[in-house]
Structures are given as structure tokens and as C-alpha cells.
Amino acid sequence: MVKKRSASNMTQSASLFWTEDMDHILINAFIHEQSIGNRPNGTFSTQAYDNIVKELQEAFPEKSVDKDKVKNRIKYLKKGFGSCYDIFKNATSGFSWSPHTKMWDAEPGAWASFIQAYLQAKDWMNKPVPHYESLKQLFGKDRANGDGAETPTEMRQRLSQQRCVAEGDINADIDRMATQNGTTRETDDENTNSSPEANKKYKTYKEEVQEKLLKGIECVSDAITKSTDALVKAHTAKLSMPAKEIYQHVNELGLDPMDKKIAYRFLTENANVLEMVLGYPFEERKEFLMDILSRY
């Protein structure tokens, strides 16, 4: 039986299989190009890509490496790094990335607390993150500055998770406020001295406070939802151009089949980018578009 290749080792152009050694050389080549100034304004220059392709071709002459495949691979690695970095940048000092296991390491108690606040962290408990520190050199600053940071959809998912945690903590907060207010908590303990009147008073107080807290959470959540919806609409505004015509423009660029699908879908959903791409000189338009796609 033929062993299937892992999706994590495949570029968007299915003709090249990336090995761990290839990724290592690729990432270090990008770091080198960045260090010698070939990444002005956060975008790698054409010279940088030419140098990286040449280095990979010399290291792996049996592989069919070209600029598009390099761009696709670093885009894939950047996306995987970003989803991990956006979670663990919030981790406490008890967490560390191990270069030996290539995984995040922490005590069970630290994991439990962190997962309660960031549910997606659970996915990374036993999942390796190869080249994390090297990718951080390349893209950590971008994530911190918000370039390529979480999307509005990701933001809403995170806020929804945090809201569930907040609601779960409400009873504890109510107990604390009830104690400060001189109200006794209801209990089933046979030795309690709480009277029925005290229990009734606590129930009323609890319901009032809980209602106020939940309303506050809902107001904040609604406000954030409205603002992120506005961002989504602005980001995905459509240009008054038929989809068929957009496809014709994409088809003229000579992209490989997978890149063509990605570019077509992206341009039909992003009017501002479409307008910008069509305004670029045709002979340089393909490279310009691929540079844009590599940043998303």
C-alpha cells in the first residue's frame, strides 16, 4: 500500500514534496535575506526570492524548486506559525518551546489554566511545532504589529470562548459579592444555621447580580460582533465586475491550477485588491499578485 503524503509537507503546487531538511534551509535562507536588507517594508524583494530559489536548487538538485513553490511553502509555514503564535504569545512564564521535542512544554496545572482561557491551546499539547523560533524571527514582529494577526472571524471565536469561561466564573463572583453584602449562601449542609429567609434572600440577590453581569457581557459581545461584522463587510466588498471577467484576468497570468483557484477566489472577495492588481503593469502583475497572496 502506498503511503500518503502528509498535507503539512505538500505545497499548494502538488508537484513538490517538502522534507524537513528543505524547510530548514528554506527558513534559514529567508532569515539570511532579511538580515542583509532584502526585505524592505516587510516584503521580500525579487532578489531575495531569486537567491533563495538558487540556494534550494543547489542543495536539492533533484527537486523541481521554483519561485512560486517557495512562495507557497513559506506562506503555508507562516500560516501554521501564526495560529500557534497568536495563542502562546499570551502564555505565562511557565511555558517554553522545546527545540528537542519541537513542542510546547509546561506543568499540567499550567496547561489546565491556560486551556480554560484559550481553548485552542489544547490542540497544541501533543502537537509538534517545527522551526518555531526561526519562524518567530521572520514573522513574530508581523503578528505583534497586527500584520497577519487574527481575522475578524477568529476574533469572534476567541471572544465566544472567553465569554463561556466568564459565565462559568459568575457564580464564584456572586458568592464573593454576597459575602461582602452580608448575604448568606444557600447550602444543603445539615449543620448550617441558614434560615429559609436567608436562603430566599440569597436567591433573589444572586438572580439580580447574575442578570446584570450577563447583560453586561452580552452588551460587550454585541458591540464587538457589530464592529467585526463591519470589518468583514469592508474587507470582502465586491467590485461591480462579473466573476467571469475576473476569471479571465486571472487566467491571463499563467498561474498553476491551484494558485489560479486561490487567486480567483481571493480577488472576487476583495474588491480593493482586485482594483490594485488590475492597475499594476501586466508584465509584473503575476509577481505582484503572488506577493499579496503570500501575506494572507
CSV table of C-alpha atoms in Angstrom, one decimal:
chain,number,residue,atom,x,y,z
A,1,MET,CA,0.0,0.0,0.0
A,2,VAL,CA,1.4,3.4,-1.0
A,3,LYS,CA,1.9,5.7,2.0
A,4,LYS,CA,0.0,9.0,1.6
A,5,ARG,CA,2.0,12.2,1.9
A,6,SER,CA,1.1,14.4,4.8
A,7,ALA,CA,-0.7,17.6,3.8
A,8,SER,CA,1.7,19.6,6.0
A,9,ASN,CA,4.6,18.5,3.7
A,10,MET,CA,2.8,19.4,0.5
A,11,THR,CA,2.9,22.8,-1.2
A,12,GLN,CA,-0.2,24.2,-2.9
A,13,SER,CA,1.5,23.1,-6.1
A,14,ALA,CA,1.2,19.4,-5.7
A,15,SER,CA,4.3,18.5,-7.8
A,16,LEU,CA,6.8,19.1,-4.9
A,17,PHE,CA,7.2,17.2,-1.7
A,18,TRP,CA,8.9,19.2,1.0
A,19,THR,CA,11.1,17.5,3.5
A,20,GLU,CA,12.2,18.6,7.0
A,21,ASP,CA,15.7,19.4,5.7
A,22,MET,CA,14.2,21.5,2.9
A,23,ASP,CA,12.1,23.5,5.3
A,24,HIS,CA,15.2,24.1,7.5
A,25,ILE,CA,17.2,25.5,4.6
A,26,LEU,CA,14.2,27.5,3.2
A,27,ILE,CA,13.6,29.2,6.5
A,28,ASN,CA,17.2,30.0,7.2
A,29,ALA,CA,17.6,31.4,3.7
A,30,PHE,CA,14.7,33.8,4.4
A,31,ILE,CA,16.3,34.8,7.7
A,32,HIS,CA,19.6,35.5,5.9
A,33,GLU,CA,17.9,37.6,3.2
A,34,GLN,CA,16.1,39.5,5.9
A,35,SER,CA,19.4,40.2,7.7
A,36,ILE,CA,21.1,41.6,4.6
A,37,GLY,CA,18.3,44.0,3.8
A,38,ASN,CA,16.3,42.2,1.2
A,39,ARG,CA,13.0,42.6,3.0
A,40,PRO,CA,12.2,46.3,2.6
A,41,ASN,CA,8.9,47.4,4.2
A,42,GLY,CA,8.2,43.9,5.3
A,43,THR,CA,8.1,42.4,1.8
A,44,PHE,CA,10.9,40.2,0.4
A,45,SER,CA,12.4,41.5,-2.7
A,46,THR,CA,12.6,39.8,-6.1
A,47,GLN,CA,16.4,39.4,-5.5
A,48,ALA,CA,15.7,37.7,-2.1
A,49,TYR,CA,13.4,35.1,-3.8
A,50,ASP,CA,16.0,34.5,-6.6
A,51,ASN,CA,18.7,33.9,-4.0
A,52,ILE,CA,16.5,31.5,-2.0
A,53,VAL,CA,15.5,29.5,-5.1
A,54,LYS,CA,19.1,29.2,-6.2
A,55,GLU,CA,20.2,28.0,-2.7
A,56,LEU,CA,17.5,25.3,-2.7
A,57,GLN,CA,18.2,24.2,-6.2
A,58,GLU,CA,21.9,23.8,-5.4
A,59,ALA,CA,21.1,21.9,-2.1
A,60,PHE,CA,18.5,19.7,-3.7
A,61,PRO,CA,19.2,19.4,-7.5
A,62,GLU,CA,16.8,16.5,-7.8
A,63,LYS,CA,13.9,18.7,-6.7
A,64,SER,CA,11.9,21.0,-9.0
A,65,VAL,CA,12.1,24.2,-7.0
A,66,ASP,CA,10.9,27.5,-8.4
A,67,LYS,CA,9.8,30.9,-7.0
A,68,ASP,CA,6.1,30.0,-6.9
A,69,LYS,CA,6.7,26.9,-4.9
A,70,VAL,CA,9.0,28.8,-2.5
A,71,LYS,CA,6.3,31.4,-2.0
A,72,ASN,CA,3.6,28.8,-1.5
A,73,ARG,CA,5.6,26.9,1.1
A,74,ILE,CA,6.6,29.9,3.2
A,75,LYS,CA,3.0,31.1,3.1
A,76,TYR,CA,1.9,27.7,4.4
A,77,LEU,CA,4.6,27.7,7.2
A,78,LYS,CA,3.7,31.3,8.1
A,79,LYS,CA,0.0,30.4,8.5
A,80,GLY,CA,0.8,27.4,10.8
A,81,PHE,CA,3.2,29.5,12.8
A,82,GLY,CA,0.7,32.3,13.1
A,83,SER,CA,-2.1,30.2,14.5
A,84,CYS,CA,0.2,28.9,17.2
A,85,TYR,CA,1.9,32.2,18.0
A,86,ASP,CA,-1.3,34.1,18.5
A,87,ILE,CA,-2.2,31.7,21.3
A,88,PHE,CA,1.1,31.2,23.0
A,89,LYS,CA,2.1,34.9,23.0
A,90,ASN,CA,-0.4,35.1,25.9
A,91,ALA,CA,1.2,32.2,27.8
A,92,THR,CA,2.8,32.7,31.2
A,93,SER,CA,6.5,32.2,32.1
A,94,GLY,CA,5.7,28.5,32.9
A,95,PHE,CA,5.5,27.7,29.1
A,96,SER,CA,8.5,27.1,26.9
A,97,TRP,CA,9.1,25.7,23.4
A,98,SER,CA,11.5,22.8,23.4
A,99,PRO,CA,13.9,22.6,20.4
A,100,HIS,CA,14.3,18.9,21.2
A,101,THR,CA,10.7,17.8,21.1
A,102,LYS,CA,9.6,20.8,19.0
A,103,MET,CA,6.6,21.1,21.3
A,104,TRP,CA,5.3,23.4,24.0
A,105,ASP,CA,6.2,22.3,27.5
A,106,ALA,CA,4.5,23.2,30.8
A,107,GLU,CA,3.3,21.6,34.0
A,108,PRO,CA,-0.2,20.0,33.9
A,109,GLY,CA,-1.6,22.8,36.2
A,110,ALA,CA,-0.3,25.5,33.9
A,111,TRP,CA,-1.9,23.7,30.9
A,112,ALA,CA,-5.2,23.4,32.6
A,113,SER,CA,-5.4,27.1,33.5
A,114,PHE,CA,-4.2,28.2,30.1
A,115,ILE,CA,-6.7,26.0,28.2
A,116,GLN,CA,-9.5,27.4,30.3
A,117,ALA,CA,-8.7,30.8,29.0
A,118,TYR,CA,-7.7,29.8,25.5
A,119,LEU,CA,-9.5,26.6,24.4
A,120,GLN,CA,-7.5,26.2,21.2
A,121,ALA,CA,-4.3,25.8,23.2
A,122,LYS,CA,-5.4,22.2,23.9
A,123,ASP,CA,-4.7,21.3,20.2
A,124,TRP,CA,-1.0,22.1,20.8
A,125,MET,CA,-0.4,19.9,23.9
A,126,ASN,CA,0.9,17.0,21.9
A,127,LYS,CA,1.4,18.7,18.5
A,128,PRO,CA,5.0,19.5,17.3
A,129,VAL,CA,5.7,23.0,16.0
A,130,PRO,CA,8.9,22.6,13.9
A,131,HIS,CA,11.1,25.6,13.4
A,132,TYR,CA,9.1,27.8,15.8
A,133,GLU,CA,11.9,30.0,17.0
A,134,SER,CA,13.2,30.5,13.5
A,135,LEU,CA,9.8,31.4,12.1
A,136,LYS,CA,9.4,33.8,15.0
A,137,GLN,CA,12.4,35.7,13.7
A,138,LEU,CA,10.7,36.0,10.4
A,139,PHE,CA,7.0,36.6,11.4
A,140,GLY,CA,6.8,37.3,15.1
A,141,LYS,CA,7.1,41.1,14.6
A,142,ASP,CA,4.4,41.0,12.0
A,143,ARG,CA,2.0,39.2,14.4
A,144,ALA,CA,2.8,41.6,17.2
A,145,ASN,CA,2.1,44.6,14.9
A,146,GLY,CA,-1.1,43.1,13.7
A,147,ASP,CA,0.1,42.3,10.2
A,148,GLY,CA,-1.4,38.9,9.6
A,149,ALA,CA,-2.9,38.7,13.1
A,150,GLU,CA,-6.2,37.1,13.8
A,151,THR,CA,-9.1,37.7,11.4
A,152,PRO,CA,-12.4,39.1,12.5
A,153,THR,CA,-13.8,35.5,12.4
A,154,GLU,CA,-11.0,34.2,14.6
A,155,MET,CA,-11.5,37.2,17.0
A,156,ARG,CA,-15.2,36.3,17.4
A,157,GLN,CA,-14.4,32.7,18.0
A,158,ARG,CA,-11.9,33.6,20.7
A,159,LEU,CA,-14.3,36.1,22.3
A,160,SER,CA,-17.0,33.5,22.4
A,161,GLN,CA,-14.7,31.0,24.2
A,162,GLN,CA,-13.7,33.7,26.7
A,163,ARG,CA,-17.4,34.6,27.3
A,164,CYS,CA,-18.1,30.9,28.2
A,165,VAL,CA,-15.3,31.0,30.7
A,166,ALA,CA,-16.5,34.3,32.1
A,167,GLU,CA,-20.1,33.0,32.5
A,168,GLY,CA,-18.7,30.0,34.3
A,169,ASP,CA,-17.0,32.2,36.8
A,170,ILE,CA,-20.1,34.3,37.6
A,171,ASN,CA,-21.3,32.1,40.4
A,172,ALA,CA,-17.9,32.5,42.2
A,173,ASP,CA,-18.1,36.3,41.8
A,174,ILE,CA,-21.6,36.3,43.1
A,175,ASP,CA,-20.7,34.3,46.2
A,176,ARG,CA,-17.9,36.8,46.9
A,177,MET,CA,-20.2,39.8,46.5
A,178,ALA,CA,-22.9,38.2,48.5
A,179,THR,CA,-20.4,37.7,51.4
A,180,GLN,CA,-19.4,41.3,51.2
A,181,ASN,CA,-23.0,42.3,51.2
A,182,GLY,CA,-23.8,40.2,54.3
A,183,THR,CA,-26.0,37.7,52.4
A,184,THR,CA,-25.6,34.1,53.3
A,185,ARG,CA,-25.3,31.5,50.6
A,186,GLU,CA,-27.8,28.7,50.4
A,187,THR,CA,-26.4,25.3,51.4
A,188,ASP,CA,-27.6,21.7,51.8
A,189,ASP,CA,-25.2,21.1,54.8
A,190,GLU,CA,-27.3,19.7,57.7
A,191,ASN,CA,-25.2,21.6,60.2
A,192,THR,CA,-25.9,25.0,58.5
A,193,ASN,CA,-27.6,27.7,60.5
A,194,SER,CA,-29.0,29.4,57.4
A,195,SER,CA,-32.7,30.2,57.7
A,196,PRO,CA,-35.3,29.8,54.9
A,197,GLU,CA,-35.5,33.6,54.9
A,198,ALA,CA,-31.7,33.9,54.4
A,199,ASN,CA,-31.7,31.4,51.6
A,200,LYS,CA,-34.5,33.2,49.9
A,201,LYS,CA,-32.7,36.5,50.2
A,202,TYR,CA,-29.6,34.9,48.7
A,203,LYS,CA,-31.5,33.5,45.7
A,204,THR,CA,-33.0,36.9,45.0
A,205,TYR,CA,-29.6,38.7,45.3
A,206,LYS,CA,-28.0,36.0,43.1
A,207,GLU,CA,-30.6,36.3,40.4
A,208,GLU,CA,-30.2,40.1,40.3
A,209,VAL,CA,-26.5,40.1,40.1
A,210,GLN,CA,-26.3,37.3,37.6
A,211,GLU,CA,-28.8,39.2,35.3
A,212,LYS,CA,-26.7,42.3,35.5
A,213,LEU,CA,-23.4,40.5,34.8
A,214,LEU,CA,-24.9,38.6,31.8
A,215,LYS,CA,-26.4,41.7,30.4
A,216,GLY,CA,-23.0,43.4,30.6
A,217,ILE,CA,-21.3,40.5,28.8
A,218,GLU,CA,-24.0,40.5,26.1
A,219,CYS,CA,-23.6,44.2,25.5
A,220,VAL,CA,-19.9,44.0,25.1
A,221,SER,CA,-20.2,40.9,22.9
A,222,ASP,CA,-22.9,42.5,20.7
A,223,ALA,CA,-20.7,45.7,20.3
A,224,ILE,CA,-17.7,43.6,19.2
A,225,THR,CA,-19.8,41.5,16.9
A,226,LYS,CA,-21.1,44.6,15.1
A,227,SER,CA,-17.7,46.1,14.8
A,228,THR,CA,-16.2,42.9,13.4
A,229,ASP,CA,-19.1,42.4,11.0
A,230,ALA,CA,-18.4,45.9,9.7
A,231,LEU,CA,-14.7,45.0,9.2
A,232,VAL,CA,-15.7,41.8,7.4
A,233,LYS,CA,-18.1,43.7,5.1
A,234,ALA,CA,-15.4,46.3,4.3
A,235,HIS,CA,-12.8,43.6,3.7
A,236,THR,CA,-15.0,41.5,1.4
A,237,ALA,CA,-16.7,44.2,-0.5
A,238,LYS,CA,-17.3,43.2,-4.1
A,239,LEU,CA,-16.4,45.2,-7.2
A,240,SER,CA,-19.1,45.6,-9.8
A,241,MET,CA,-17.3,43.3,-12.2
A,242,PRO,CA,-18.7,39.9,-13.4
A,243,ALA,CA,-17.0,36.9,-11.9
A,244,LYS,CA,-16.4,35.6,-15.5
A,245,GLU,CA,-14.4,38.7,-16.3
A,246,ILE,CA,-12.3,38.4,-13.1
A,247,TYR,CA,-11.5,34.8,-14.1
A,248,GLN,CA,-10.3,36.0,-17.5
A,249,HIS,CA,-7.9,38.4,-15.9
A,250,VAL,CA,-6.6,35.7,-13.6
A,251,ASN,CA,-6.3,33.2,-16.4
A,252,GLU,CA,-4.1,35.6,-18.4
A,253,LEU,CA,-1.4,35.5,-15.7
A,254,GLY,CA,-0.4,31.9,-16.4
A,255,LEU,CA,-0.7,30.7,-12.8
A,256,ASP,CA,-0.6,27.0,-12.0
A,257,PRO,CA,-4.1,25.4,-11.4
A,258,MET,CA,-4.1,25.6,-7.6
A,259,ASP,CA,-2.7,29.2,-7.5
A,260,LYS,CA,-5.3,30.2,-10.1
A,261,LYS,CA,-8.2,28.9,-7.9
A,262,ILE,CA,-6.8,30.7,-4.8
A,263,ALA,CA,-6.2,34.0,-6.8
A,264,TYR,CA,-9.7,33.9,-8.4
A,265,ARG,CA,-11.5,33.3,-5.1
A,266,PHE,CA,-9.4,36.0,-3.3
A,267,LEU,CA,-9.9,38.6,-6.0
A,268,THR,CA,-13.7,38.0,-6.2
A,269,GLU,CA,-13.9,38.6,-2.5
A,270,ASN,CA,-11.6,41.6,-2.2
A,271,ALA,CA,-12.6,44.5,-4.4
A,272,ASN,CA,-9.8,46.8,-3.2
A,273,VAL,CA,-7.1,44.2,-4.0
A,274,LEU,CA,-8.7,43.5,-7.4
A,275,GLU,CA,-8.6,47.1,-8.3
A,276,MET,CA,-5.0,47.4,-7.2
A,277,VAL,CA,-3.9,44.3,-9.1
A,278,LEU,CA,-5.6,45.4,-12.4
A,279,GLY,CA,-3.9,48.8,-12.1
A,280,TYR,CA,-0.4,47.2,-12.0
A,281,PRO,CA,1.6,46.8,-15.2
A,282,PHE,CA,0.6,43.5,-16.8
A,283,GLU,CA,4.2,42.2,-17.3
A,284,GLU,CA,4.7,42.4,-13.5
A,285,ARG,CA,1.2,41.7,-12.4
A,286,LYS,CA,1.7,37.9,-11.7
A,287,GLU,CA,4.6,38.5,-9.3
A,288,PHE,CA,2.7,41.4,-7.7
A,289,LEU,CA,-0.4,39.3,-7.1
A,290,MET,CA,1.6,36.4,-5.6
A,291,ASP,CA,3.4,38.8,-3.2
A,292,ILE,CA,0.0,39.9,-2.0
A,293,LEU,CA,-1.3,36.3,-1.6
A,294,SER,CA,1.8,35.3,0.4
A,295,ARG,CA,0.8,37.8,3.0
A,296,TYR,CA,-2.6,36.4,3.7
